Amino acid sequence: MKLEVTGLSFAYGQRPVIDDLHFVVRQGEFVSLIGPSGSGKSTLFYLLGGLHCPQVGEILLDGQRINGERGHLAYMPQQPSLMPWRTILDNVRLAQELSGHKDPTQLTHLLRGAGLAEVADRYPHELSGGMQQRVAFIRALASNRDLLCLDEPFGSLDALTRTRMQTWLLRLLEHEKRTILFITHSIEEAILLSDRILVLSASPMKVIREVPVPFARGQARYERRGTKEWLALQRELETMLLG
Ligand SMILES: Nc1ncnc2c1ncn2[C@@H]1O[C@H](COP(=O)(O)OP(=O)(O)O)[C@@H](O)[C@H]1O
Ligand SMILES: [Mg+2]
């Protein structure tokens, strides 16, 4: 899997939102996008997912042009948007079936990995916000796409639930080999989770800087928080975003 975005530009009518955007995401990478709100991050995901078509530029997946095409990647929106009349199991199963698979073993495995096996037969409204987010997340995994696009998945959670979800995600990614493009407005979250951070400008959006995160990935990274290197990186990113 390799995603390449080259010279991408997009406008809503007369209003330019994305301007000459370039970046690459390679197999297995976790890349975060941080930028001011209203800069066009969600719009970028709509373009990658084929909901909108770019006016200029190319989106290449493994060298193949996918401008305006749907179904190549898994997408998780900020709100879990589960189907209220389906059980948790059926919500996840539907995503799997829509991708042309039937694999009960994978369903069991994902539900167990997310700590949701006990609630498989419940309905979304019976679950807490954090649990609903986890369902949405494994639903994205069940669609069996290499590339997962997550749009501020933890944005609406309280601080404690958010920390739990971050550790859970780090642990899960140790055995689920996926490539992730992750929108967040939390610098700390971006440092905690990513291999690379793309810092984006206000609208029209472009990449200001690409910053590699110099800490080993995984749960151990939590312990690096508050160290000199961590704080220096955090300050550097803050300056870029404010500047
Ligand atoms: N369907 C639309 N029509 C016109 N303008 C839109 C539409 N969707 C979003 N916008 C505008 O485009 C800009 C980028 O929005 P968005 O991609 O949601 O930003 P972000 O996700 O970075 O906060 C915003 O100014 C927003 O108001
Ligand atoms: Mg957004």
mmCIF file of C-alpha atoms and ligand atoms in Angstrom:
data_model
loop_
_atom_site.group_PDB
_atom_site.id
_atom_site.type_symbol
_atom_site.label_atom_id
_atom_site.label_comp_id
_atom_site.label_asym_id
_atom_site.label_seq_id
_atom_site.Cartn_x
_atom_site.Cartn_y
_atom_site.Cartn_z
ATOM 1 C CA MET A 1 0.000 0.000 0.000
ATOM 2 C CA LYS A 2 1.242 3.426 -0.898
ATOM 3 C CA LEU A 3 -0.838 6.564 -1.015
ATOM 4 C CA GLU A 4 0.474 9.511 -2.992
ATOM 5 C CA VAL A 5 -1.226 12.860 -3.148
ATOM 6 C CA THR A 6 0.279 15.206 -5.709
ATOM 7 C CA GLY A 7 -0.614 18.787 -6.541
ATOM 8 C CA LEU A 8 -4.096 18.379 -5.087
ATOM 9 C CA SER A 9 -6.343 21.452 -5.196
ATOM 10 C CA PHE A 10 -9.993 21.780 -4.361
ATOM 11 C CA ALA A 11 -12.537 24.597 -4.027
ATOM 12 C CA TYR A 12 -16.122 24.686 -2.837
ATOM 13 C CA GLY A 13 -17.476 26.871 -5.635
ATOM 14 C CA GLN A 14 -15.303 30.006 -5.689
ATOM 15 C CA ARG A 15 -13.760 29.266 -2.304
ATOM 16 C CA PRO A 16 -10.370 27.514 -2.481
ATOM 17 C CA VAL A 17 -9.972 25.065 0.415
ATOM 18 C CA ILE A 18 -6.980 22.930 -0.588
ATOM 19 C CA ASP A 19 -4.060 24.326 -2.530
ATOM 20 C CA ASP A 20 -1.359 22.266 -4.231
ATOM 21 C CA LEU A 21 -1.172 19.592 -1.531
ATOM 22 C CA HIS A 22 1.593 16.982 -1.678
ATOM 23 C CA PHE A 23 2.285 14.061 0.638
ATOM 24 C CA VAL A 24 2.988 10.324 0.687
ATOM 25 C CA VAL A 25 1.904 7.616 3.132
ATOM 26 C CA ARG A 26 3.682 4.259 3.032
ATOM 27 C CA GLN A 27 2.603 0.804 4.145
ATOM 28 C CA GLY A 28 2.335 0.454 7.907
ATOM 29 C CA GLU A 29 2.860 4.135 8.693
ATOM 30 C CA PHE A 30 0.831 6.154 11.161
ATOM 31 C CA VAL A 31 0.654 9.712 9.855
ATOM 32 C CA SER A 32 -1.156 12.495 11.678
ATOM 33 C CA LEU A 33 -2.541 15.662 10.148
ATOM 34 C CA ILE A 34 -2.730 18.681 12.400
ATOM 35 C CA GLY A 35 -3.956 22.097 11.375
ATOM 36 C CA PRO A 36 -6.323 24.893 12.329
ATOM 37 C CA SER A 37 -10.003 24.032 12.359
ATOM 38 C CA GLY A 38 -11.758 24.940 9.134
ATOM 39 C CA SER A 39 -8.511 24.446 7.178
ATOM 40 C CA GLY A 40 -9.861 21.606 5.029
ATOM 41 C CA LYS A 41 -8.786 18.394 6.779
ATOM 42 C CA SER A 42 -12.192 16.713 6.601
ATOM 43 C CA THR A 43 -12.510 17.896 3.009
ATOM 44 C CA LEU A 44 -9.225 16.128 2.250
ATOM 45 C CA PHE A 45 -10.735 12.886 3.587
ATOM 46 C CA TYR A 46 -13.842 13.400 1.418
ATOM 47 C CA LEU A 47 -11.492 13.715 -1.559
ATOM 48 C CA LEU A 48 -9.500 10.604 -0.608
ATOM 49 C CA GLY A 49 -12.754 8.694 -0.100
ATOM 50 C CA GLY A 50 -14.137 9.807 -3.463
ATOM 51 C CA LEU A 51 -17.068 11.786 -2.046
ATOM 52 C CA HIS A 52 -15.708 14.877 -3.795
ATOM 53 C CA CYS A 53 -13.503 15.042 -6.854
ATOM 54 C CA PRO A 54 -10.400 17.285 -6.862
ATOM 55 C CA GLN A 55 -10.296 20.011 -9.523
ATOM 56 C CA VAL A 56 -6.539 19.651 -9.909
ATOM 57 C CA GLY A 57 -4.007 16.998 -8.925
ATOM 58 C CA GLU A 58 -3.924 13.302 -8.328
ATOM 59 C CA ILE A 59 -4.658 10.754 -5.648
ATOM 60 C CA LEU A 60 -2.686 7.599 -6.339
ATOM 61 C CA LEU A 61 -3.140 4.324 -4.505
ATOM 62 C CA ASP A 62 -0.370 1.894 -5.400
ATOM 63 C CA GLY A 63 0.275 4.019 -8.447
ATOM 64 C CA GLN A 64 -3.318 3.818 -9.629
ATOM 65 C CA ARG A 65 -5.337 7.029 -9.943
ATOM 66 C CA ILE A 66 -8.381 6.940 -7.665
ATOM 67 C CA ASN A 67 -9.696 10.522 -8.017
ATOM 68 C CA GLY A 68 -13.443 10.469 -7.392
ATOM 69 C CA GLU A 69 -13.521 6.703 -6.725
ATOM 70 C CA ARG A 70 -15.107 5.251 -3.618
ATOM 71 C CA GLY A 71 -14.421 2.075 -1.701
ATOM 72 C CA HIS A 72 -10.620 2.080 -1.647
ATOM 73 C CA LEU A 73 -10.143 3.020 1.980
ATOM 74 C CA ALA A 74 -11.773 2.681 5.383
ATOM 75 C CA TYR A 75 -13.103 5.858 6.902
ATOM 76 C CA MET A 76 -14.069 6.634 10.468
ATOM 77 C CA PRO A 77 -15.927 9.902 11.056
ATOM 78 C CA GLN A 78 -15.765 11.981 14.223
ATOM 79 C CA GLN A 79 -19.180 10.744 15.371
ATOM 80 C CA PRO A 80 -19.448 6.937 15.484
ATOM 81 C CA SER A 81 -22.663 6.948 13.337
ATOM 82 C CA LEU A 82 -23.655 3.358 14.093
ATOM 83 C CA MET A 83 -26.949 1.980 12.885
ATOM 84 C CA PRO A 84 -29.217 2.189 15.925
ATOM 85 C CA TRP A 85 -31.467 -0.695 14.906
ATOM 86 C CA ARG A 86 -28.606 -3.157 14.463
ATOM 87 C CA THR A 87 -26.724 -4.897 17.239
ATOM 88 C CA ILE A 88 -23.017 -4.216 17.738
ATOM 89 C CA LEU A 89 -22.154 -7.498 16.034
ATOM 90 C CA ASP A 90 -24.431 -6.694 13.070
ATOM 91 C CA ASN A 91 -23.005 -3.199 12.723
ATOM 92 C CA VAL A 92 -19.495 -4.630 12.379
ATOM 93 C CA ARG A 93 -20.632 -7.570 10.254
ATOM 94 C CA LEU A 94 -22.319 -5.249 7.760
ATOM 95 C CA ALA A 95 -19.037 -3.412 7.113
ATOM 96 C CA GLN A 96 -17.321 -6.728 6.516
ATOM 97 C CA GLU A 97 -20.041 -7.942 4.144
ATOM 98 C CA LEU A 98 -20.062 -4.689 2.184
ATOM 99 C CA SER A 99 -16.369 -5.262 1.473
ATOM 100 C CA GLY A 100 -17.280 -8.652 0.008
ATOM 101 C CA HIS A 101 -16.049 -10.780 2.912
ATOM 102 C CA LYS A 102 -17.678 -13.220 5.281
ATOM 103 C CA ASP A 103 -15.371 -14.113 8.117
ATOM 104 C CA PRO A 104 -16.961 -14.882 11.497
ATOM 105 C CA THR A 105 -13.536 -15.619 13.010
ATOM 106 C CA GLN A 106 -12.335 -12.114 12.210
ATOM 107 C CA LEU A 107 -15.499 -10.642 13.748
ATOM 108 C CA THR A 108 -14.965 -12.543 16.983
ATOM 109 C CA HIS A 109 -11.304 -11.565 17.002
ATOM 110 C CA LEU A 110 -12.016 -7.862 16.468
ATOM 111 C CA LEU A 111 -14.801 -7.733 19.058
ATOM 112 C CA ARG A 112 -12.612 -9.497 21.587
ATOM 113 C CA GLY A 113 -9.618 -7.263 20.844
ATOM 114 C CA ALA A 114 -11.776 -4.202 21.424
ATOM 115 C CA GLY A 115 -13.187 -5.561 24.686
ATOM 116 C CA LEU A 116 -16.649 -5.684 23.111
ATOM 117 C CA ALA A 117 -17.332 -9.428 23.059
ATOM 118 C CA GLU A 118 -19.698 -9.154 26.023
ATOM 119 C CA VAL A 119 -21.808 -6.470 24.364
ATOM 120 C CA ALA A 120 -21.951 -7.979 20.859
ATOM 121 C CA ASP A 121 -25.715 -8.488 21.093
ATOM 122 C CA ARG A 122 -26.526 -5.081 22.557
ATOM 123 C CA TYR A 123 -27.618 -2.006 20.622
ATOM 124 C CA PRO A 124 -25.512 1.155 20.180
ATOM 125 C CA HIS A 125 -27.602 3.313 22.573
ATOM 126 C CA GLU A 126 -26.835 0.841 25.387
ATOM 127 C CA LEU A 127 -23.087 1.566 25.115
ATOM 128 C CA SER A 128 -20.956 4.415 26.481
ATOM 129 C CA GLY A 129 -19.412 6.977 24.098
ATOM 130 C CA GLY A 130 -15.984 5.339 24.321
ATOM 131 C CA MET A 131 -17.418 1.919 23.534
ATOM 132 C CA GLN A 132 -19.333 3.296 20.551
ATOM 133 C CA GLN A 133 -16.084 4.785 19.230
ATOM 134 C CA ARG A 134 -14.421 1.398 19.547
ATOM 135 C CA VAL A 135 -17.268 -0.211 17.609
ATOM 136 C CA ALA A 136 -16.860 2.409 14.867
ATOM 137 C CA PHE A 137 -13.155 1.724 14.843
ATOM 138 C CA ILE A 138 -13.383 -2.068 14.499
ATOM 139 C CA ARG A 139 -16.112 -1.552 11.917
ATOM 140 C CA ALA A 140 -13.522 0.376 9.895
ATOM 141 C CA LEU A 141 -11.036 -2.479 10.440
ATOM 142 C CA ALA A 142 -13.654 -5.040 9.364
ATOM 143 C CA SER A 143 -13.966 -3.358 5.985
ATOM 144 C CA ASN A 144 -10.543 -4.878 5.294
ATOM 145 C CA ARG A 145 -8.924 -1.915 3.602
ATOM 146 C CA ASP A 146 -5.217 -1.307 4.087
ATOM 147 C CA LEU A 147 -5.631 2.402 4.609
ATOM 148 C CA LEU A 148 -7.681 3.765 7.496
ATOM 149 C CA CYS A 149 -8.638 7.443 7.573
ATOM 150 C CA LEU A 150 -9.654 8.564 11.047
ATOM 151 C CA ASP A 151 -11.158 12.029 11.412
ATOM 152 C CA GLU A 152 -10.650 13.236 15.005
ATOM 153 C CA PRO A 153 -11.872 9.894 16.349
ATOM 154 C CA PHE A 154 -11.305 10.807 19.996
ATOM 155 C CA GLY A 155 -12.293 14.459 19.724
ATOM 156 C CA SER A 156 -15.636 14.171 21.489
ATOM 157 C CA LEU A 157 -14.456 11.966 24.370
ATOM 158 C CA ASP A 158 -13.661 13.107 27.891
ATOM 159 C CA ALA A 159 -9.969 13.213 28.834
ATOM 160 C CA LEU A 160 -9.854 9.922 30.708
ATOM 161 C CA THR A 161 -11.746 7.936 28.056
ATOM 162 C CA ARG A 162 -9.535 9.527 25.448
ATOM 163 C CA THR A 163 -6.358 8.371 27.198
ATOM 164 C CA ARG A 164 -7.814 4.866 27.466
ATOM 165 C CA MET A 165 -8.674 4.870 23.757
ATOM 166 C CA GLN A 166 -5.173 6.003 22.802
ATOM 167 C CA THR A 167 -3.527 3.174 24.777
ATOM 168 C CA TRP A 168 -6.050 0.752 23.368
ATOM 169 C CA LEU A 169 -5.254 1.869 19.818
ATOM 170 C CA LEU A 170 -1.495 1.604 20.377
ATOM 171 C CA ARG A 171 -1.925 -1.924 21.694
ATOM 172 C CA LEU A 172 -4.269 -2.946 18.889
ATOM 173 C CA LEU A 173 -1.901 -1.680 16.190
ATOM 174 C CA GLU A 174 0.838 -3.913 17.531
ATOM 175 C CA HIS A 175 -0.932 -6.905 15.942
ATOM 176 C CA GLU A 176 -3.293 -5.320 13.357
ATOM 177 C CA LYS A 177 -0.944 -4.163 10.625
ATOM 178 C CA ARG A 178 -2.694 -1.196 9.062
ATOM 179 C CA THR A 179 -1.736 2.112 7.575
ATOM 180 C CA ILE A 180 -3.319 5.087 9.275
ATOM 181 C CA LEU A 181 -4.004 8.670 8.357
ATOM 182 C CA PHE A 182 -5.202 10.425 11.485
ATOM 183 C CA ILE A 183 -6.704 13.901 11.887
ATOM 184 C CA THR A 184 -6.346 15.446 15.318
ATOM 185 C CA HIS A 185 -6.063 18.927 16.760
ATOM 186 C CA SER A 186 -4.183 17.630 19.791
ATOM 187 C CA ILE A 187 -0.424 18.026 19.417
ATOM 188 C CA GLU A 188 0.111 15.634 22.307
ATOM 189 C CA GLU A 189 -2.067 12.977 20.695
ATOM 190 C CA ALA A 190 -0.199 13.379 17.405
ATOM 191 C CA ILE A 191 3.184 12.916 19.133
ATOM 192 C CA LEU A 192 1.889 9.961 21.114
ATOM 193 C CA LEU A 193 0.548 8.005 18.150
ATOM 194 C CA SER A 194 2.378 8.946 14.955
ATOM 195 C CA ASP A 195 5.452 8.079 12.988
ATOM 196 C CA ARG A 196 5.170 11.382 11.152
ATOM 197 C CA ILE A 197 3.162 14.549 11.588
ATOM 198 C CA LEU A 198 2.061 16.745 8.707
ATOM 199 C CA VAL A 199 1.525 20.299 9.896
ATOM 200 C CA LEU A 200 -1.075 22.041 7.766
ATOM 201 C CA SER A 201 -1.783 25.708 7.116
ATOM 202 C CA ALA A 202 -5.091 27.520 7.389
ATOM 203 C CA SER A 203 -7.358 27.539 4.349
ATOM 204 C CA PRO A 204 -6.364 27.146 1.530
ATOM 205 C CA MET A 205 -4.632 24.221 3.137
ATOM 206 C CA LYS A 206 -1.152 23.044 2.292
ATOM 207 C CA VAL A 207 1.597 21.137 4.108
ATOM 208 C CA ILE A 208 3.783 23.585 6.054
ATOM 209 C CA ARG A 209 6.141 20.989 7.479
ATOM 210 C CA GLU A 210 6.574 17.277 7.810
ATOM 211 C CA VAL A 211 7.883 16.279 11.231
ATOM 212 C CA PRO A 212 9.122 12.781 12.066
ATOM 213 C CA VAL A 213 8.476 11.665 15.644
ATOM 214 C CA PRO A 214 11.771 10.419 17.087
ATOM 215 C CA PHE A 215 10.391 8.031 19.736
ATOM 216 C CA ALA A 216 9.924 4.262 19.362
ATOM 217 C CA ARG A 217 6.311 3.471 18.618
ATOM 218 C CA GLY A 218 4.088 1.575 21.020
ATOM 219 C CA GLN A 219 2.800 1.856 24.523
ATOM 220 C CA ALA A 220 6.263 2.617 25.892
ATOM 221 C CA ARG A 221 5.999 6.012 24.236
ATOM 222 C CA TYR A 222 3.663 7.097 26.998
ATOM 223 C CA GLU A 223 6.622 7.189 29.348
ATOM 224 C CA ARG A 224 8.424 9.697 27.163
ATOM 225 C CA ARG A 225 5.788 12.321 27.860
ATOM 226 C CA GLY A 226 7.173 15.273 29.740
ATOM 227 C CA THR A 227 10.803 14.525 28.814
ATOM 228 C CA LYS A 228 12.960 17.310 27.416
ATOM 229 C CA GLU A 229 12.832 15.952 23.840
ATOM 230 C CA TRP A 230 9.063 15.559 24.027
ATOM 231 C CA LEU A 231 8.475 19.089 25.276
ATOM 232 C CA ALA A 232 10.860 20.539 22.708
ATOM 233 C CA LEU A 233 8.986 18.777 19.916
ATOM 234 C CA GLN A 234 5.658 19.895 21.342
ATOM 235 C CA ARG A 235 6.816 23.506 21.474
ATOM 236 C CA GLU A 236 8.201 23.311 17.930
ATOM 237 C CA LEU A 237 4.837 22.070 16.654
ATOM 238 C CA GLU A 238 2.937 24.739 18.601
ATOM 239 C CA THR A 239 5.109 27.449 17.085
ATOM 240 C CA MET A 240 4.471 26.137 13.577
ATOM 241 C CA LEU A 241 0.733 26.037 14.130
ATOM 242 C CA LEU A 242 0.589 29.516 15.607
ATOM 243 C CA GLY A 243 3.063 30.995 13.147
HETATM 244 N N1 LIG B 1 -20.061 21.392 1.557
HETATM 245 C C1 LIG B 1 -19.416 22.549 1.747
HETATM 246 N N2 LIG B 1 -19.700 23.634 0.997
HETATM 247 C C2 LIG B 1 -19.037 24.792 1.152
HETATM 248 N N3 LIG B 1 -18.058 24.992 2.058
HETATM 249 C C3 LIG B 1 -17.733 23.955 2.848
HETATM 250 C C4 LIG B 1 -18.387 22.681 2.753
HETATM 251 N N4 LIG B 1 -17.846 21.844 3.663
HETATM 252 C C5 LIG B 1 -16.909 22.555 4.314
HETATM 253 N N5 LIG B 1 -16.829 23.820 3.827
HETATM 254 C C6 LIG B 1 -15.877 24.859 4.249
HETATM 255 O O1 LIG B 1 -14.581 24.438 3.882
HETATM 256 C C7 LIG B 1 -13.634 24.753 4.883
HETATM 257 C C8 LIG B 1 -12.911 23.501 5.329
HETATM 258 O O2 LIG B 1 -13.814 22.662 6.041
HETATM 259 P P1 LIG B 1 -13.362 21.282 6.677
HETATM 260 O O3 LIG B 1 -12.766 20.433 5.622
HETATM 261 O O4 LIG B 1 -14.526 20.729 7.410
HETATM 262 O O5 LIG B 1 -12.208 21.758 7.701
HETATM 263 P P2 LIG B 1 -11.554 21.007 8.951
HETATM 264 O O6 LIG B 1 -11.968 19.575 8.898
HETATM 265 O O7 LIG B 1 -10.079 21.225 8.781
HETATM 266 O O8 LIG B 1 -12.050 21.705 10.176
HETATM 267 C C9 LIG B 1 -14.422 25.434 5.997
HETATM 268 O O9 LIG B 1 -14.279 26.811 5.870
HETATM 269 C C10 LIG B 1 -15.835 25.006 5.755
HETATM 270 O O10 LIG B 1 -16.735 25.989 6.203
HETATM 271 MG MG MG B 2 -13.005 18.388 10.275
#
